[in-house]
Tab-separated table of C-alpha atoms in Angstrom:
chain	number	residue	atom	x	y	z
A	1	UNK	CA	-51.730	69.665	-58.377
A	2	UNK	CA	-50.950	66.378	-56.649
A	3	UNK	CA	-50.562	62.918	-58.138
A	4	UNK	CA	-51.349	59.878	-55.969
A	5	UNK	CA	-49.618	56.651	-57.002
A	6	UNK	CA	-50.521	53.200	-55.681
A	7	UNK	CA	-47.289	51.400	-54.793
A	8	UNK	CA	-48.173	49.034	-51.951
A	9	UNK	CA	-49.381	45.794	-53.526
A	10	UNK	CA	-47.663	42.406	-53.336
A	11	UNK	CA	-47.149	41.974	-57.096
A	12	UNK	CA	-47.538	38.206	-56.855
A	13	UNK	CA	-47.766	37.681	-60.629
A	14	UNK	CA	-44.251	39.079	-60.931
A	15	UNK	CA	-42.811	37.039	-58.078
A	16	UNK	CA	-39.515	36.550	-59.917
A	17	UNK	CA	-38.805	40.197	-59.072
A	18	UNK	CA	-41.120	41.080	-56.204
A	19	UNK	CA	-39.734	38.501	-53.790
A	20	UNK	CA	-36.961	41.031	-53.164
A	21	UNK	CA	-38.525	44.399	-53.957
A	22	UNK	CA	-41.916	46.092	-54.313
A	23	UNK	CA	-43.336	45.939	-57.812
A	24	UNK	CA	-42.979	49.702	-58.515
A	25	UNK	CA	-39.226	49.308	-57.926
A	26	UNK	CA	-38.821	46.712	-60.686
A	27	UNK	CA	-36.507	48.298	-63.223
A	28	UNK	CA	-37.146	49.279	-66.821
A	29	UNK	CA	-33.735	50.131	-68.185
A	30	UNK	CA	-31.813	51.013	-65.058
A	31	UNK	CA	-34.627	52.895	-63.285
A	32	UNK	CA	-37.722	51.688	-61.398
A	33	UNK	CA	-41.009	51.727	-63.283
A	34	UNK	CA	-42.223	54.147	-60.592
A	35	UNK	CA	-39.582	56.639	-61.777
A	36	UNK	CA	-40.817	56.277	-65.375
A	37	UNK	CA	-44.398	57.010	-64.290
A	38	UNK	CA	-43.287	60.079	-62.359
A	39	UNK	CA	-41.262	61.290	-65.356
A	40	UNK	CA	-44.428	61.096	-67.473
A	41	UNK	CA	-46.328	63.324	-65.050
A	42	UNK	CA	-43.362	65.641	-64.604
A	43	UNK	CA	-43.093	66.184	-68.359
A	44	UNK	CA	-46.534	67.835	-68.190
A	45	UNK	CA	-45.526	69.993	-65.234
A	46	UNK	CA	-47.008	67.850	-62.442
A	47	UNK	CA	-44.258	67.411	-59.839
A	48	UNK	CA	-46.037	66.899	-56.497
A	49	UNK	CA	-46.437	63.206	-55.667
A	50	UNK	CA	-48.059	61.222	-52.861
A	51	UNK	CA	-46.986	57.582	-52.982
A	52	UNK	CA	-49.021	54.895	-51.195
A	53	UNK	CA	-46.453	52.439	-49.857
A	54	UNK	CA	-47.074	49.023	-48.378
A	55	UNK	CA	-45.202	45.830	-49.245
A	56	UNK	CA	-41.442	46.450	-48.824
A	57	UNK	CA	-42.167	50.177	-48.814
A	58	UNK	CA	-38.843	50.938	-47.148
A	59	UNK	CA	-37.147	50.204	-50.490
A	60	UNK	CA	-39.088	53.070	-52.063
A	61	UNK	CA	-38.180	55.381	-49.188
A	62	UNK	CA	-34.488	54.491	-49.499
A	63	UNK	CA	-34.579	55.120	-53.244
A	64	UNK	CA	-35.766	58.700	-52.804
A	65	UNK	CA	-33.509	59.268	-49.805
A	66	UNK	CA	-30.499	58.472	-51.984
A	67	UNK	CA	-31.818	59.880	-55.271
A	68	UNK	CA	-30.837	63.529	-54.818
A	69	UNK	CA	-27.467	62.476	-53.405
A	70	UNK	CA	-26.734	60.335	-56.444
A	71	UNK	CA	-27.707	63.142	-58.824
A	72	UNK	CA	-25.574	65.856	-57.205
A	73	UNK	CA	-22.053	66.869	-56.339
A	74	UNK	CA	-21.885	67.038	-52.578
A	75	UNK	CA	-19.599	68.222	-49.770
A	76	UNK	CA	-19.688	66.509	-46.388
A	77	UNK	CA	-18.318	68.511	-43.475
A	78	UNK	CA	-17.563	65.719	-41.054
A	79	UNK	CA	-16.591	68.143	-38.290
A	80	UNK	CA	-20.165	69.390	-37.834
A	81	UNK	CA	-22.275	67.001	-39.902
A	82	UNK	CA	-23.253	69.594	-42.514
A	83	UNK	CA	-24.035	68.449	-46.046
A	84	UNK	CA	-23.852	70.881	-48.964
A	85	UNK	CA	-25.218	70.000	-52.393
A	86	UNK	CA	-23.679	71.432	-55.574
A	87	UNK	CA	-25.073	71.417	-59.107
A	88	UNK	CA	-28.179	69.409	-58.298
A	89	UNK	CA	-29.526	67.693	-61.393
A	90	UNK	CA	-32.469	65.804	-59.917
A	91	UNK	CA	-36.039	66.579	-60.912
A	92	UNK	CA	-38.045	69.300	-59.105
A	93	UNK	CA	-40.170	66.719	-57.358
A	94	UNK	CA	-41.904	66.897	-54.007
A	95	UNK	CA	-42.480	63.315	-52.883
A	96	UNK	CA	-44.601	62.295	-49.889
A	97	UNK	CA	-44.201	58.617	-48.986
A	98	UNK	CA	-46.991	57.154	-46.851
A	99	UNK	CA	-47.117	53.710	-45.240
A	100	UNK	CA	-50.663	52.627	-46.067
A	101	UNK	CA	-50.358	49.083	-44.707
A	102	UNK	CA	-49.560	45.656	-46.038
A	103	UNK	CA	-53.096	44.299	-46.492
A	104	UNK	CA	-54.924	47.539	-47.340
A	105	UNK	CA	-56.940	47.497	-50.562
A	106	UNK	CA	-56.568	50.106	-53.308
A	107	UNK	CA	-59.464	52.253	-52.108
A	108	UNK	CA	-58.273	52.061	-48.533
A	109	UNK	CA	-54.828	53.247	-49.568
A	110	UNK	CA	-56.319	56.314	-51.211
A	111	UNK	CA	-58.348	57.088	-48.096
A	112	UNK	CA	-55.249	56.796	-45.907
A	113	UNK	CA	-53.443	59.562	-47.822
A	114	UNK	CA	-56.411	61.958	-47.770
A	115	UNK	CA	-54.742	64.164	-45.134
A	116	UNK	CA	-51.825	64.769	-47.505
A	117	UNK	CA	-54.067	66.016	-50.305
A	118	UNK	CA	-55.184	69.576	-50.858
A	119	UNK	CA	-58.894	70.207	-51.250
A	120	UNK	CA	-58.588	70.242	-55.029
A	121	UNK	CA	-58.557	68.023	-58.112
A	122	UNK	CA	-55.826	65.376	-58.152
A	123	UNK	CA	-54.426	62.598	-60.337
A	124	UNK	CA	-54.586	58.967	-59.192
A	125	UNK	CA	-52.908	56.001	-60.850
A	126	UNK	CA	-51.223	52.632	-60.468
A	127	UNK	CA	-47.491	52.171	-59.875
A	128	UNK	CA	-46.999	49.533	-62.566
A	129	UNK	CA	-48.381	50.951	-65.830
A	130	UNK	CA	-46.821	53.031	-68.611
A	131	UNK	CA	-48.582	55.085	-71.270
A	132	UNK	CA	-48.186	58.066	-73.571
A	133	UNK	CA	-51.551	59.575	-72.660
A	134	UNK	CA	-51.625	63.378	-72.887
A	135	UNK	CA	-52.181	64.310	-69.247
A	136	UNK	CA	-52.981	67.936	-70.034
A	137	UNK	CA	-55.751	66.862	-72.410
A	138	UNK	CA	-56.961	64.357	-69.820
A	139	UNK	CA	-57.202	67.075	-67.173
A	140	UNK	CA	-58.965	69.490	-69.535
A	141	UNK	CA	-61.440	66.755	-70.476
A	142	UNK	CA	-62.172	66.150	-66.800
A	143	UNK	CA	-62.821	69.827	-66.184
A	144	UNK	CA	-65.122	70.015	-69.204
A	145	UNK	CA	-67.149	66.959	-68.189
A	146	UNK	CA	-67.579	68.259	-64.610
A	147	UNK	CA	-67.846	64.819	-63.044
A	148	UNK	CA	-66.349	63.652	-59.752
A	149	UNK	CA	-64.076	61.243	-61.585
A	150	UNK	CA	-62.522	60.603	-64.973
A	151	UNK	CA	-60.845	57.340	-65.937
A	152	UNK	CA	-58.536	56.781	-68.878
A	153	UNK	CA	-60.216	54.065	-70.945
A	154	UNK	CA	-58.031	51.831	-73.115
A	155	UNK	CA	-58.377	48.888	-75.472
A	156	UNK	CA	-55.570	46.468	-74.566
A	157	UNK	CA	-53.823	44.562	-77.320
A	158	UNK	CA	-54.608	40.848	-77.411
A	159	UNK	CA	-51.833	38.493	-76.307
A	160	UNK	CA	-52.345	36.039	-79.140
A	161	UNK	CA	-52.388	36.214	-82.912
A	162	UNK	CA	-55.734	36.515	-84.682
A	163	UNK	CA	-56.810	34.399	-87.674
A	164	UNK	CA	-59.282	35.419	-90.353
A	165	UNK	CA	-60.604	31.994	-91.376
A	166	UNK	CA	-62.877	31.568	-94.381
A	167	UNK	CA	-64.005	28.129	-95.561
A	168	UNK	CA	-61.269	26.480	-93.509
A	169	UNK	CA	-58.483	28.608	-94.999
A	170	UNK	CA	-56.571	31.303	-93.119
A	171	UNK	CA	-56.917	34.452	-95.231
A	172	UNK	CA	-55.166	36.813	-92.838
A	173	UNK	CA	-53.021	36.642	-89.729
A	174	UNK	CA	-52.655	39.576	-87.357
A	175	UNK	CA	-49.822	39.027	-84.883
A	176	UNK	CA	-51.086	41.455	-82.236
A	177	UNK	CA	-54.843	41.673	-82.480
A	178	UNK	CA	-56.612	44.683	-81.005
A	179	UNK	CA	-58.506	42.691	-78.403
A	180	UNK	CA	-62.279	42.313	-78.302
A	181	UNK	CA	-63.093	45.994	-78.821
A	182	UNK	CA	-64.088	46.600	-75.209
A	183	UNK	CA	-62.879	49.640	-73.290
A	184	UNK	CA	-61.293	48.841	-69.921
A	185	UNK	CA	-59.922	50.676	-66.909
A	186	UNK	CA	-56.479	51.982	-67.827
A	187	UNK	CA	-55.898	53.842	-64.576
A	188	UNK	CA	-54.595	57.415	-64.899
A	189	UNK	CA	-57.620	58.874	-63.140
A	190	UNK	CA	-58.482	62.503	-62.445
A	191	UNK	CA	-60.503	62.822	-59.245
A	192	UNK	CA	-62.274	65.395	-57.126
A	193	UNK	CA	-61.700	65.241	-53.341
A	194	UNK	CA	-65.307	64.149	-52.668
A	195	UNK	CA	-64.653	60.722	-54.197
A	196	UNK	CA	-62.819	59.725	-51.021
A	197	UNK	CA	-66.187	59.806	-49.227
A	198	UNK	CA	-67.122	56.765	-51.340
A	199	UNK	CA	-64.441	54.724	-49.515
A	200	UNK	CA	-65.505	53.399	-46.108
A	201	UNK	CA	-62.413	51.590	-44.834
A	202	UNK	CA	-59.150	49.759	-45.593
A	203	UNK	CA	-60.922	46.729	-47.079
A	204	UNK	CA	-62.538	48.690	-49.928
A	205	UNK	CA	-61.159	48.138	-53.408
A	206	UNK	CA	-61.231	51.317	-55.502
A	207	UNK	CA	-62.255	49.238	-58.512
A	208	UNK	CA	-65.240	47.833	-56.616
A	209	UNK	CA	-67.890	49.770	-54.728
A	210	UNK	CA	-66.556	53.319	-55.301
A	211	UNK	CA	-66.331	53.004	-59.106
A	212	UNK	CA	-69.602	51.074	-59.242
A	213	UNK	CA	-71.405	53.761	-57.257
A	214	UNK	CA	-69.896	56.573	-59.320
A	215	UNK	CA	-71.016	54.756	-62.468
A	216	UNK	CA	-74.588	54.295	-61.224
A	217	UNK	CA	-74.717	58.000	-60.397
A	218	UNK	CA	-73.295	58.808	-63.853
A	219	UNK	CA	-70.584	60.733	-62.069
A	220	UNK	CA	-67.568	59.265	-63.851
A	221	UNK	CA	-66.481	60.070	-67.377
A	222	UNK	CA	-64.209	58.103	-69.717
A	223	UNK	CA	-61.303	59.645	-71.565
A	224	UNK	CA	-60.589	57.312	-74.489
A	225	UNK	CA	-56.906	56.746	-75.113
A	226	UNK	CA	-55.942	54.850	-78.259
A	227	UNK	CA	-52.176	55.308	-77.945
A	228	UNK	CA	-49.608	53.266	-76.080
A	229	UNK	CA	-50.658	51.563	-72.847
A	230	UNK	CA	-48.884	48.703	-71.105
A	231	UNK	CA	-49.168	47.373	-67.557
A	232	UNK	CA	-46.306	45.339	-66.088
A	233	UNK	CA	-48.136	42.361	-64.630
A	234	UNK	CA	-45.772	39.539	-65.559
A	235	UNK	CA	-42.138	38.837	-66.381
A	236	UNK	CA	-43.114	38.807	-70.031
A	237	UNK	CA	-44.438	42.368	-69.690
A	238	UNK	CA	-41.228	43.460	-67.991
A	239	UNK	CA	-39.090	42.007	-70.777
A	240	UNK	CA	-41.285	43.657	-73.411
A	241	UNK	CA	-40.986	47.082	-71.760
A	242	UNK	CA	-37.239	46.670	-71.367
A	243	UNK	CA	-36.887	45.767	-75.035
A	244	UNK	CA	-38.727	48.955	-75.998
A	245	UNK	CA	-36.588	51.068	-73.678
A	246	UNK	CA	-33.288	49.525	-74.753
A	247	UNK	CA	-34.180	49.951	-78.429
A	248	UNK	CA	-34.607	53.695	-77.902
A	249	UNK	CA	-38.245	53.574	-79.032
A	250	UNK	CA	-40.149	53.619	-75.750
A	251	UNK	CA	-43.504	55.310	-76.556
A	252	UNK	CA	-44.009	56.493	-72.957
A	253	UNK	CA	-40.747	58.503	-72.982
A	254	UNK	CA	-42.474	61.842	-73.575
A	255	UNK	CA	-39.745	63.803	-71.766
A	256	UNK	CA	-36.539	65.097	-73.352
C-alpha cells in the first residue's frame, strides 16, 4: 500500500529555515521531519512512498540518494565503477520522488503522481506534521466506513493560556487549553483512487473543491484522533518538536 506525502510547498511561515531547504527537510533532532513521518508509517508496515516534490526538491532527492550509502558499509571498485554494499542498515523503503512543480497546489500535486499509484487504497498526508495516530486502526476504520475518503480529525491545542473568570476573579488557569472544541483537518488521509477524478488541474487545492464536494456527497468520513498531533508551521513549532525529541519523550516515536 502506497503513501503519498506532500513535500513541495514554499514553507513561507518558516522562512528562517526554508530559505535554504524545503520545509520537509527541516530537522527534528538530526533528521528531517519527512524522515520522522516516514518512520511513523514504516512502523505500521507501510514502506512504499511517493513524495510530491516542488520547492528545492533536489535537496530531498539528494537526501535519499545518499541515505543508503550513509547507513551501510560499502566497497568501491574504482577500476570498473562497481559499488558493493555490506551490512545495510537502512529501512526497507521504496521511495518515488516526483517533481510536481513549484506553483502547483496540493490537489494538483496529488493528480500529478496518479501514474505512480496502484489502483488501490492509499495514504495521503502532509510533509510537515507529526502524530501518534494508529495507522492500522485508521485504515480499518476507512474500510469499515466504505467512503471514498477518510480524514484524521483532530482538536488542536490552543496557543494561549485559558482563564476561568468568575466575578472578576481568576478561579483557574489552564496553560495549554484544548482549543474551541472544533474538529479540524489533521491530514493523514486514507483515499480511494477515484478521488483523483475530483481534481481538475494544477491550480486545485485539495482542501478546497475536492474535499467540499466529497463532503456534500457524504463520501468522506472522519477518524477522530485525540492523541498527539503537531504541525511544524513556525520556528516556535520546530523548537517545541525538537525539545520533545531531545528530551526522549517524543510522542510520535512509535518505532523501536
